[in-house]
Structures are given as structure tokens and as C-alpha cells.
Amino acid sequence: MIVKMQKITLVVSEREREAALDKLRKLGVLHIQGIKEQPSGEDFQVLETEKDNIEKALQIAGEDQTVSENMMSNAGEGADQVQQILSLAGQLDRLNRELEELNEKNRWFEKWGNISRASLQTLKEAGVFVRFYTAGKNELKNLPPDKIIHVVKTVQNSVYFALISDSPDDRLDFKEMPIPGIEVAGLNERIRELKAEIENTRNELKGFSGIKQNLVAYQVELDKRLEFQKIEHSMGAEKNIAYLQGFCPNDYVSQLKYMANREGWGYLIEEPGDADEVPTLIRIPQWLRIIDPVFKFMGTVPGYREFDISFWFLLFFSIFFALLIGDAGYGLIFLLINFIFSRKFPQTPKDNTILFYVLSGTTIFWGTISGTWFGYEGIARLPLLSSLVIERVDSFIDANQYFMMYLSFIIGIIHLTIARITSAIKVINSLKALAEIGWIAILWALFFIAGNLVLGNAVPDFTLGIFILGFVLVLFFSDPQKNILKGALLTLSNLPLNIISSFSDVVSYIRLFAVGLATVIVASSFNDMAMDIGFDSVTTGLMAAFILFVGHSLNIMLGLMAVVVHGIRLNMLEFSGHLNMQWSGKPYQPFKE
């Protein structure tokens, strides 16, 4: 459930500002919101810069935990380590740039040969001037016949040649390639030195990988310092007092009051107003926390005044997962992978592991009763497994497709009805509860209409009646006002579009049938391809096995993508939409050590 919050205003003397914040952080129950804009002074810029430096240092340090004892003893702590790493990284960058520049010069000598710059200078002093050019083969015909031209080499369509002249002003209208300002012998020696320096610098940086935990600890400490200063400077101030505001869960308010009374702080405790941005704290039973990884994956938090749908999300997400994957064989693969992964990586969060066991289990259950094992009908016809198949949902009986579509609609209408009942309970003491009941009536009428349009089912006689009843309830009680006609007119402006949207929501659950059927068809198709090749020889057997492996792997990946696209969507859009949820909340993050 979403925990009720109280809005807290604390007042302290100006000289106790820092000490009060220190005590509040140790208590760790108040989610503080700034009263003034976040500061941007020089002190904060220094801290922000250091924070950026730590992040760069962590990226450079890598994840290797092996390091020599000498490096650990000489590395220093905190800021010193960061500066050493960044200094080495800067040095490595400079060395690489210099090496690239020298390699570029070396490429000149590779094209022209080991020409001595000193020799060219001697010729120049003797009145002989040499210039180097490159041109395309087709351009050689444009060379002036009265010039001394020496062709050095031809590479594909490019020609390298030298102009030898007794005048420093003689030039050709081609691309000139002046000799680098270094002797080739010295160039090669410097390249060797640079490569050695680069290797040594890289080894020094590798040595710092073992102190990554120290850097992370320093980063955490710096974050706390930065948070503390931001909060301190965002407090309000009037003459000799300072004050701040925040939100505290109801069951922690007594601890905060006790500290305030003990320290002599002034305080005001009140219910949050509609305009307040109240953080969201969700507390759910341990067994239900296994759905948290999905919410973290999506990065969504319900608003403070919205709903905690953890139970319904877990229940229906498990159903959707099973229907969309739809294959007991795939469920066994998930189960095995999950078991091996959790054993090999015991640090894996327990919630993730349990959630995947649940999803694997529901998939195995559905695949068993629908007779789907790797898309191969023969497995489900084995004596033991055949007794577990429910004929009405058997994947290999074509006549069942009608029932499976109908079952998808039933799941959908139940899902949406639960959403509207939940909304009605929240406003049970308001006339708006009647509007939610009206929406339930409309949804069921739309369910019968969808069954007729899609499946050809007969529409019950009472469908029009419950639709009219629902329409009237929604029209007059969605926005109850003293002037009931005004409220009805405001509702009417959007009601037709909302009804059309609700019809679309009901029909959208047919995707459970469509994707589940596609999974079976794709698996069966790859099975048929493999069987056509056969297992008569080693070659054909390997080819058939390869097709089965690739085909089923692809099918599993497509199924998992369908779960993300459709399984989550039905909860986050269709279901949450009928709860009027915006998922606009921000998490409760108390100021604490």
C-alpha cells in the first residue's frame, strides 16, 4: 500500500542550522524539499567537478579486482587516487596523440623512402631544391617538359614524384607533400619510446582497478557532502531563524516529534495539500516484493494519491506471461536457466530469482494443460502428459481458437472491472463511486458488443439496458456539482471518446490469443522444417538440430519481447488507464546517512 505522509515544517535557530541537519540525517526519516532554489556558488561547482572527476576515474579504473600490493600501498586515498588516475589518463591521451602524429609522419617515409632531411638541406645550400608532389596517373601528361621530374613510385592510380630545380621559387600545380621536420631514424626511435611509455602508463592504470571500491566509497561520501550543502543552502531564513519543509511517513512522525522536542526545534505537522508534491513510499508484504524488479525495469512510480497495484500487476502479469509464451518446454528452459544462474551468481537479488520461478511455473502450467511442449504435438500425446491436457484449450485443436479468443476477452473484462472497482472503493463516500459503477456497466456492455463483432456471439437482451444505465451514471456523477446539469455537460464533452477508448481497451486483450497462437505456429513450423531434413545421417541430423536450436531460440526471444510489449502494456496502459493513473510519482528518499 502507499504509506500516508505528513507535511513537516521545522524551525531552528540560524546558528544551529548545520547541527540540526546533521541530527536529521542521523534520524533518516524526513524527505526534504528545498524552499529556495538550488545554489550554484563556487563551493558547489568545486564539489560537482570533483563528482564528475570521480565518475571519470571509475570508468577508467574498470572492474578488475587484481592489483599489486605496492600499488595499493602507494595509491593514496580518495581525492588523491582520483587525481592520480585522471593524471595518468591525461598522460595516456597525450602520448596517444603524439604517437598518432608521428605515425602520420612515418607514413610519409613509407611512401617516399628513407629520405634524409639533412641531405635535402645540404642540397639546398648547394643551390639544388627538391619538392615532393603526388598526382593521379592521368595528370602526368600535364607535367611541364622543361622541368626535371623524378618519379619515385606508383601506387594504384597515384604517382609520387619529385621536382628538382635550381630555383627556390619553382613549383608545380599539384598537391605538394613536404617532408616532415624530423629525421627518419629519430622518428622510429621516438615511436618505440612512445609505445613503451604508453604500455607502462596503461599498466599503471590497470593497477588502480583494485581500488575501485575505495573510489566508490569516496563517491558516496562526496554525494552526501553535496546533498548536505544543497539542503543547507536551500533552507528558508528569516532574521535569526532557519526553516525547512519535507514529508514524513505517519509511523515515523513520533520519532521526529521526539527529536524536535528534545532539541528545542519548532515544528508544524499538517496534512499535505493538493498542490504539494508528496513523495511515494510503498510498503508491501515480502512475498509481493518479487514484482519490484518489473517496476524498477520500467522506472515507474505511482503518484502519492494514486494506487499501489503490486498485487494485481503480479497476478495478471504472471497470467499474461504464461499465455504469451504459452509453451511448457520453454517454461522448463526458463526454470533451468534461472536455477543455474542463481547458483552461479548467488549475489543475484532474491526477488528477481523468485519472480522468474513464478513466471516459469505459470508458463509450465499453461503449456501443460494446453498440450504445448516445444510446439510438438507428439510430446503432449504421451500417456502421462495427455491426461493433463484440457481439451477446451488444447493448442492443436483448431476449433479451440474461438474459445481462446473468448477467453482473452473474459480475462480483459475481469481485469478492467477490477480497476473500476478499485477506483470506486477509493471514492466510496462520494457520488463519484456511482460513476465508477456506471463504467463497469459500460465495460460489460462493450464486452458483449465486442463478442458479437469479433466472434459472432449473440448480444444479450440486457446489453442495451446496462449500457444506458452506465451512461447515465457516468454522465451525472463523474463530475458532481451543485448545478448537476453543468457537471453533466462537462462530462458529455469527452464521454463518447472515452467510451470508444474503452471499447478499444476490451478488444486489445485479444493480443493474448494472437501472440500465444503465433508462438505455437512458429515453433511447429521450425519443427516441420527440421523433420523434413530428417536425422538419417550425421550431416542431416546436425542441420536439423541447428534449425531446431536457432528456430526455438528465436521464438523464445520473440516471446519475451511480446511479454515486454504486450504483457506490461496491458497493466500499465489499459488497466492503469481505468484507474486514472499517470505514474507521475517520485520515490520517497529520506535525508539520511
XYZ file of C-alpha atoms in Angstrom:
593
model
C 0.000 0.000 0.000
C 1.004 3.635 -0.406
C 2.008 4.950 3.022
C 0.276 8.076 4.301
C 2.553 11.093 4.698
C 2.536 14.181 6.870
C 3.898 17.527 5.774
C 6.506 18.729 8.248
C 7.843 22.247 8.768
C 10.841 22.522 11.118
C 12.149 25.789 12.569
C 15.620 26.107 14.137
C 17.894 28.955 15.140
C 20.266 30.136 12.432
C 23.365 29.147 14.396
C 22.041 25.574 14.816
C 21.275 25.101 11.117
C 24.170 22.738 10.387
C 23.866 20.796 13.657
C 20.119 20.337 13.137
C 20.634 18.940 9.654
C 23.263 16.560 10.973
C 20.803 15.214 13.562
C 18.035 14.949 10.956
C 20.310 12.947 8.697
C 21.102 10.539 11.515
C 17.375 10.102 12.194
C 16.808 9.466 8.472
C 13.014 9.751 8.180
C 12.347 13.146 6.556
C 12.100 13.574 2.786
C 13.215 17.200 2.436
C 12.060 19.538 -0.303
C 14.004 22.709 -0.935
C 12.381 26.005 -0.069
C 14.840 28.117 -2.075
C 16.298 27.346 -5.480
C 19.304 25.047 -5.542
C 22.531 27.038 -5.015
C 25.172 27.442 -7.691
C 28.101 29.020 -5.849
C 31.788 28.291 -6.231
C 31.784 25.689 -3.439
C 29.110 23.669 -5.209
C 30.879 23.914 -8.536
C 34.004 22.508 -6.899
C 32.045 19.588 -5.460
C 30.232 18.976 -8.753
C 33.552 19.000 -10.609
C 35.039 16.541 -8.145
C 31.980 14.339 -8.522
C 32.429 14.340 -12.314
C 36.097 13.505 -11.821
C 35.217 10.501 -9.664
C 32.823 9.202 -12.324
C 35.548 9.547 -14.954
C 38.038 7.819 -12.661
C 35.625 4.943 -12.032
C 35.146 4.435 -15.764
C 38.901 4.415 -16.273
C 39.585 2.120 -13.308
C 37.453 -0.686 -14.744
C 36.221 -3.709 -12.799
C 39.355 -5.859 -12.448
C 39.918 -6.541 -8.745
C 43.521 -7.761 -9.103
C 46.208 -5.306 -8.051
C 49.738 -5.423 -6.690
C 50.460 -4.723 -3.046
C 52.859 -1.909 -3.985
C 50.151 -0.137 -5.954
C 47.681 -0.461 -3.092
C 50.161 0.956 -0.589
C 51.162 3.902 -2.833
C 47.786 4.763 -4.350
C 46.655 7.089 -1.581
C 43.041 7.711 -0.624
C 40.018 9.471 -2.009
C 40.814 12.637 -3.908
C 44.496 11.692 -4.297
C 43.533 8.455 -6.034
C 41.156 10.298 -8.353
C 43.830 12.822 -9.308
C 46.396 10.094 -9.919
C 44.013 8.219 -12.208
C 42.963 11.324 -14.141
C 46.575 12.456 -14.424
C 47.598 9.085 -15.851
C 44.598 9.109 -18.185
C 45.544 12.583 -19.420
C 49.129 11.471 -19.892
C 47.963 8.415 -21.851
C 45.807 10.635 -24.052
C 48.750 12.961 -24.784
C 51.039 10.040 -25.577
C 48.477 8.518 -27.945
C 48.030 11.831 -29.741
C 51.790 12.231 -30.156
C 52.082 8.649 -31.380
C 49.369 9.248 -33.951
C 51.138 12.390 -35.174
C 54.438 10.516 -35.505
C 52.724 7.600 -37.238
C 51.339 10.060 -39.746
C 54.859 11.347 -40.392
C 56.151 7.794 -40.618
C 53.586 7.066 -43.299
C 55.237 9.837 -45.358
C 58.559 7.999 -45.252
C 56.834 4.716 -46.090
C 55.608 6.351 -49.297
C 58.783 8.262 -50.223
C 61.549 6.166 -48.703
C 64.162 6.975 -46.055
C 64.983 10.450 -47.308
C 67.333 12.435 -45.109
C 66.175 15.928 -44.235
C 69.803 16.925 -43.584
C 70.746 15.814 -47.102
C 67.988 17.991 -48.567
C 69.308 20.911 -46.549
C 72.827 20.276 -47.939
C 71.436 20.260 -51.492
C 69.532 23.456 -50.737
C 72.730 25.159 -49.587
C 74.351 23.985 -52.833
C 71.549 25.602 -54.872
C 69.544 22.447 -55.586
C 65.912 22.495 -54.399
C 63.707 19.389 -54.131
C 59.934 19.432 -53.726
C 57.628 16.393 -53.393
C 54.260 16.013 -55.132
C 51.501 13.480 -55.712
C 49.037 13.276 -58.608
C 46.813 10.863 -60.468
C 48.192 8.845 -63.362
C 46.023 10.717 -65.825
C 47.505 14.030 -64.667
C 51.103 13.137 -65.590
C 50.522 14.356 -69.127
C 50.176 17.863 -67.675
C 53.725 17.856 -66.300
C 55.847 20.615 -67.893
C 58.509 19.090 -70.195
C 61.127 21.670 -69.270
C 61.242 20.586 -65.609
C 63.342 17.893 -64.017
C 60.849 15.361 -62.673
C 61.782 12.176 -60.869
C 59.014 9.592 -60.357
C 59.550 7.848 -57.017
C 56.785 5.250 -57.157
C 53.318 4.491 -58.459
C 50.642 3.096 -56.151
C 47.417 2.111 -57.919
C 46.243 5.355 -59.588
C 48.515 7.657 -57.578
C 52.002 8.737 -58.650
C 54.625 10.117 -56.251
C 57.291 12.300 -57.859
C 59.889 14.951 -57.007
C 60.640 18.282 -58.677
C 64.359 19.056 -58.794
C 65.180 22.678 -59.537
C 67.901 25.309 -59.143
C 65.347 27.920 -58.058
C 63.518 28.032 -54.696
C 60.529 29.564 -56.450
C 59.897 26.668 -58.870
C 56.623 24.910 -58.078
C 54.100 22.640 -59.783
C 50.337 22.935 -59.783
C 49.864 19.637 -57.921
C 49.393 18.572 -54.331
C 52.671 19.176 -52.505
C 53.759 16.781 -49.751
C 56.531 18.487 -47.743
C 58.961 16.292 -45.834
C 58.285 16.031 -42.054
C 60.540 18.102 -39.813
C 62.315 15.067 -38.329
C 64.887 12.527 -39.409
C 63.514 9.049 -40.052
C 65.971 7.427 -37.624
C 64.930 9.729 -34.788
C 61.291 9.230 -35.752
C 61.446 5.452 -35.380
C 63.288 5.757 -32.093
C 60.676 8.150 -30.696
C 57.838 5.850 -31.832
C 59.451 2.963 -29.939
C 59.812 5.159 -26.840
C 56.194 6.281 -27.044
C 54.899 2.722 -27.354
C 56.870 1.744 -24.268
C 55.573 4.782 -22.332
C 52.002 4.031 -23.382
C 52.321 0.425 -22.255
C 53.767 1.498 -18.904
C 51.005 4.077 -18.394
C 48.319 1.517 -19.202
C 49.850 -0.902 -16.697
C 49.784 1.825 -14.046
C 46.104 2.471 -14.767
C 45.327 -1.249 -14.609
C 46.873 -1.247 -11.168
C 44.207 1.162 -9.966
C 41.390 -1.252 -10.851
C 41.788 -2.911 -7.474
C 40.937 0.268 -5.577
C 37.599 0.742 -7.295
C 35.775 0.068 -4.032
C 37.738 2.899 -2.402
C 36.696 5.223 -5.200
C 33.048 4.190 -4.823
C 33.236 4.838 -1.075
C 34.708 8.277 -1.738
C 31.968 8.945 -4.305
C 29.285 8.070 -1.732
C 30.933 10.370 0.815
C 31.106 13.210 -1.699
C 27.453 12.700 -2.673
C 26.484 13.019 0.979
C 28.515 16.209 1.371
C 26.942 17.636 -1.765
C 23.429 16.682 -0.646
C 24.043 18.168 2.803
C 25.238 21.504 1.425
C 22.408 21.700 -1.096
C 19.812 21.140 1.608
C 21.525 23.555 3.997
C 21.599 26.332 1.414
C 18.041 25.617 0.238
C 16.581 26.222 3.713
C 14.495 29.306 4.257
C 15.833 32.014 6.566
C 14.250 34.936 8.415
C 16.425 37.054 10.690
C 17.868 34.619 13.260
C 15.894 31.525 12.339
C 16.087 28.941 9.573
C 13.394 26.556 8.456
C 12.796 23.667 6.107
C 9.912 21.527 4.885
C 9.534 17.905 3.988
C 7.381 14.819 4.246
C 7.453 12.026 6.782
C 5.557 8.703 6.890
C 2.863 8.672 9.557
C 4.545 5.968 11.630
C 7.806 7.949 11.803
C 6.271 11.247 12.860
C 6.511 10.374 16.569
C 10.287 9.899 16.236
C 10.595 13.275 14.534
C 8.452 14.986 17.188
C 10.547 13.429 19.958
C 13.766 14.748 18.442
C 12.253 18.198 17.812
C 11.061 18.462 21.421
C 14.410 17.257 22.747
C 16.407 19.710 20.624
C 14.058 22.631 21.102
C 13.030 22.932 17.464
C 9.732 24.416 16.403
C 7.578 22.279 14.160
C 4.297 22.185 12.296
C 2.669 18.905 11.260
C -0.170 19.015 8.734
C -1.883 17.002 6.033
C -0.332 17.504 2.578
C -2.282 19.822 0.323
C -3.401 19.094 -3.211
C -0.621 21.306 -4.594
C 2.134 19.547 -2.621
C 4.466 17.177 -4.487
C 4.269 14.367 -1.961
C 6.752 11.513 -2.428
C 5.530 7.940 -2.686
C 6.507 5.206 -0.249
C 5.084 1.757 -0.988
C 5.092 -0.981 1.622
C 4.010 -4.432 0.530
C 4.369 -7.909 2.039
C 7.654 -9.719 1.451
C 6.061 -12.259 -0.887
C 4.693 -9.487 -3.094
C 8.011 -7.667 -3.453
C 9.024 -10.022 -6.223
C 7.210 -7.717 -8.658
C 9.532 -4.801 -7.768
C 12.127 -5.753 -10.445
C 9.498 -5.125 -13.133
C 8.671 -1.671 -11.752
C 12.383 -0.858 -11.491
C 12.886 -2.036 -15.070
C 10.165 0.364 -16.218
C 11.322 3.161 -13.912
C 7.756 3.982 -12.864
C 6.397 5.152 -9.526
C 2.697 5.767 -8.809
C 1.721 9.192 -7.577
C 1.058 9.676 -3.864
C -2.696 9.898 -4.464
C -2.767 7.015 -6.944
C -2.849 3.268 -6.352
C -0.445 0.542 -5.389
C -1.288 -2.127 -7.957
C 1.520 -4.533 -6.998
C -0.814 -7.476 -6.288
C -2.931 -7.116 -9.418
C 0.137 -6.435 -11.526
C 1.864 -9.596 -10.290
C -1.258 -11.726 -10.705
C -2.135 -10.652 -14.220
C 1.449 -10.256 -15.396
C 2.019 -13.905 -14.486
C -1.121 -14.872 -16.447
C -0.114 -12.744 -19.423
C 3.421 -14.160 -19.391
C 2.088 -17.711 -19.455
C -0.388 -17.027 -22.275
C 2.080 -15.081 -24.414
C 4.916 -17.612 -24.100
C 2.414 -20.475 -23.985
C 4.898 -23.372 -24.097
C 5.706 -25.677 -21.185
C 9.010 -26.628 -22.819
C 10.093 -23.009 -22.873
C 8.944 -22.698 -19.264
C 11.256 -25.585 -18.323
C 14.138 -23.845 -20.082
C 13.438 -20.653 -18.119
C 13.272 -22.670 -14.911
C 16.592 -24.398 -15.607
C 18.383 -21.199 -16.633
C 17.058 -19.414 -13.561
C 18.231 -22.240 -11.296
C 21.726 -22.371 -12.818
C 22.096 -18.589 -12.873
C 21.048 -18.194 -9.234
C 23.548 -20.888 -8.203
C 26.399 -19.471 -10.263
C 25.702 -15.882 -9.209
C 24.410 -16.062 -5.628
C 24.569 -12.252 -5.373
C 21.608 -12.029 -7.782
C 18.710 -10.271 -5.999
C 16.383 -12.841 -4.481
C 13.281 -11.070 -5.773
C 14.466 -11.462 -9.367
C 15.054 -15.170 -8.894
C 11.698 -15.856 -7.229
C 9.822 -13.790 -9.835
C 11.302 -15.842 -12.656
C 10.444 -19.074 -10.824
C 6.835 -17.875 -10.613
C 6.727 -16.894 -14.295
C 8.364 -20.171 -15.308
C 5.863 -22.095 -13.194
C 2.804 -20.387 -14.672
C 4.183 -20.969 -18.180
C 4.754 -24.657 -17.476
C 1.250 -24.961 -16.028
C -0.418 -23.311 -19.023
C 1.703 -25.215 -21.526
C 0.846 -28.479 -19.781
C -2.922 -28.010 -19.823
C -2.807 -26.670 -23.406
C -0.593 -29.550 -24.559
C 2.219 -27.325 -25.864
C 5.772 -28.686 -25.478
C 8.253 -27.048 -27.861
C 5.404 -26.730 -30.363
C 5.400 -30.509 -30.930
C 2.059 -32.230 -30.549
C 3.603 -35.675 -30.074
C 5.045 -34.800 -26.651
C 1.638 -33.831 -25.265
C 0.211 -37.157 -26.501
C 2.485 -39.172 -24.206
C 0.435 -41.164 -21.633
C 1.152 -39.045 -18.548
C 1.119 -35.640 -20.234
C -2.007 -36.368 -22.285
C -4.011 -36.879 -19.099
C -3.132 -33.325 -18.016
C -4.336 -31.635 -21.202
C -7.659 -29.793 -21.012
C -9.309 -30.372 -24.352
C -11.040 -26.982 -24.407
C -7.673 -25.146 -24.509
C -5.661 -27.716 -26.491
C -3.385 -25.695 -28.795
C -3.535 -28.295 -31.576
C -7.316 -28.353 -31.972
C -8.223 -25.652 -34.490
C -11.778 -25.417 -33.220
C -10.459 -24.116 -29.905
C -9.316 -20.840 -31.414
C -12.796 -19.367 -30.990
C -12.812 -20.243 -27.288
C -9.282 -18.874 -26.764
C -10.291 -15.520 -28.244
C -13.333 -15.507 -25.997
C -11.150 -16.409 -23.011
C -8.876 -13.436 -23.822
C -11.904 -11.136 -23.750
C -13.018 -12.627 -20.425
C -9.596 -12.032 -18.883
C -9.687 -8.486 -20.220
C -13.122 -7.605 -18.870
C -12.261 -9.044 -15.459
C -9.003 -7.079 -15.443
C -10.709 -3.791 -16.306
C -13.610 -4.431 -13.925
C -11.143 -4.863 -11.051
C -9.631 -1.485 -11.969
C -13.022 0.238 -11.824
C -13.992 -1.485 -8.557
C -10.694 -0.336 -7.047
C -11.429 3.238 -8.146
C -14.959 3.018 -6.723
C -13.689 1.832 -3.332
C -11.324 4.806 -3.131
C -14.219 7.274 -3.561
C -16.834 5.143 -1.797
C -18.054 8.125 0.236
C -18.523 10.263 -2.853
C -21.079 10.322 -5.643
C -18.144 9.586 -7.972
C -18.422 5.956 -6.826
C -21.666 5.767 -8.800
C -19.801 6.910 -11.903
C -17.288 4.078 -11.435
C -20.165 1.610 -11.158
C -21.525 3.154 -14.354
C -18.219 2.488 -16.092
C -18.375 -1.160 -15.007
C -21.808 -1.430 -16.649
C -20.497 0.235 -19.830
C -17.472 -2.076 -19.949
C -19.620 -5.203 -19.729
C -21.924 -3.879 -22.448
C -18.859 -3.244 -24.621
C -17.640 -6.760 -23.821
C -20.850 -8.259 -25.215
C -20.667 -5.992 -28.272
C -17.038 -6.974 -28.911
C -18.020 -10.636 -28.616
C -20.638 -10.097 -31.282
C -18.448 -8.117 -33.682
C -15.324 -10.272 -33.375
C -16.697 -13.716 -32.555
C -20.252 -13.522 -33.770
C -21.751 -14.151 -30.319
C -25.342 -13.200 -29.699
C -25.754 -9.943 -27.787
C -27.773 -10.494 -24.566
C -31.087 -8.646 -24.363
C -29.994 -6.701 -21.303
C -26.908 -5.222 -23.015
C -28.630 -2.009 -24.111
C -30.141 -1.589 -20.663
C -26.865 -1.837 -18.760
C -25.191 0.430 -21.307
C -27.860 3.139 -20.837
C -27.694 2.727 -17.057
C -23.913 3.053 -17.100
C -24.077 6.026 -19.453
C -26.478 7.880 -17.157
C -24.431 7.155 -14.020
C -21.213 8.302 -15.676
C -22.868 11.358 -17.189
C -24.323 12.720 -13.967
C -21.847 11.590 -11.316
C -18.365 11.797 -12.886
C -18.159 15.489 -12.018
C -20.811 16.082 -9.326
C -21.584 19.771 -8.799
C -24.345 21.828 -7.277
C -25.505 22.536 -10.792
C -25.917 18.905 -11.885
C -26.640 19.908 -15.481
C -23.349 21.804 -15.748
C -21.410 18.787 -14.483
C -23.199 16.523 -16.965
C -22.391 18.820 -19.887
C -18.710 18.915 -18.915
C -18.621 15.110 -18.767
C -20.509 14.742 -22.047
C -17.805 16.590 -23.965
C -15.366 13.702 -23.501
C -17.689 10.782 -22.819
C -18.118 9.485 -26.407
C -14.349 9.360 -26.958
C -13.845 7.686 -23.581
C -16.392 5.010 -24.484
C -14.662 4.371 -27.821
C -11.333 4.150 -25.985
C -12.817 1.657 -23.521
C -14.082 -0.499 -26.374
C -10.558 -0.469 -27.811
C -9.216 -1.500 -24.393
C -11.537 -4.510 -24.242
C -10.654 -5.639 -27.760
C -6.924 -5.155 -27.172
C -6.818 -8.220 -24.900
C -7.210 -10.397 -27.984
C -3.448 -9.948 -28.367
C -3.062 -12.613 -25.666
C -4.624 -15.142 -28.032
C -2.904 -13.849 -31.175
C 0.640 -13.817 -29.788
C 0.188 -17.155 -27.998
C -1.049 -18.760 -31.213
C 1.842 -17.256 -33.167
C 4.317 -18.786 -30.716
C 2.844 -22.256 -31.301
C 2.782 -21.817 -35.085
C 6.388 -20.599 -35.277
C 7.603 -23.476 -33.097
C 5.643 -26.023 -35.158
C 6.997 -24.573 -38.405
C 10.614 -24.966 -37.324
C 9.843 -28.484 -36.096
C 8.426 -29.344 -39.532
C 11.481 -27.886 -41.269
C 13.788 -29.994 -39.126
C 11.718 -33.153 -39.671
C 11.730 -32.594 -43.447
C 15.519 -32.635 -43.365
C 15.459 -35.657 -41.077
C 18.007 -37.347 -38.855
C 19.025 -40.093 -41.298
C 22.725 -39.196 -41.240
C 25.167 -37.193 -39.192
C 25.037 -34.302 -41.669
C 21.262 -34.082 -41.861
C 20.994 -34.633 -38.122
C 23.325 -31.701 -37.420
C 21.419 -29.497 -39.857
C 18.082 -30.440 -38.314
C 19.445 -29.855 -34.801
C 20.788 -26.469 -35.882
C 17.381 -25.470 -37.281
C 15.657 -26.553 -34.063
C 18.121 -24.649 -31.899
C 18.019 -21.436 -33.930
C 14.259 -21.611 -34.511
C 13.272 -22.166 -30.900
C 15.839 -19.630 -29.639
C 14.347 -17.035 -31.982
C 10.837 -17.975 -30.877
C 11.775 -17.598 -27.219
C 13.284 -14.161 -27.838
C 10.186 -13.050 -29.743
C 8.017 -14.349 -26.907
C 9.990 -12.406 -24.295
C 9.739 -9.274 -26.430
C 5.982 -9.830 -26.616
C 5.841 -10.003 -22.823
C 7.543 -6.601 -22.581
C 5.430 -5.050 -25.336
C 2.049 -6.613 -24.553
C 2.164 -8.133 -21.074
C 3.429 -4.975 -19.420
C 1.341 -2.716 -21.638
C -1.966 -4.299 -20.592
C -1.120 -3.494 -16.972
C 0.484 -0.085 -17.491
C -1.929 1.340 -20.059
C -5.270 -0.471 -20.208
C -5.548 -1.416 -16.529
C -3.873 1.707 -15.142
C -5.846 3.886 -17.537
C -9.107 2.749 -15.949
C -7.608 3.639 -12.576
C -6.809 7.123 -13.968
C -3.165 6.588 -13.021
C -0.484 8.836 -14.508
C 2.544 7.138 -12.878
C 3.817 10.615 -12.100
C 5.137 9.923 -8.617
C 8.603 10.461 -7.225
C 10.031 7.981 -4.721
C 10.318 8.725 -1.003
C 14.021 9.423 -0.422
C 14.652 10.434 3.180
C 17.629 12.573 4.105
C 19.815 10.029 5.846
C 23.349 8.763 6.283
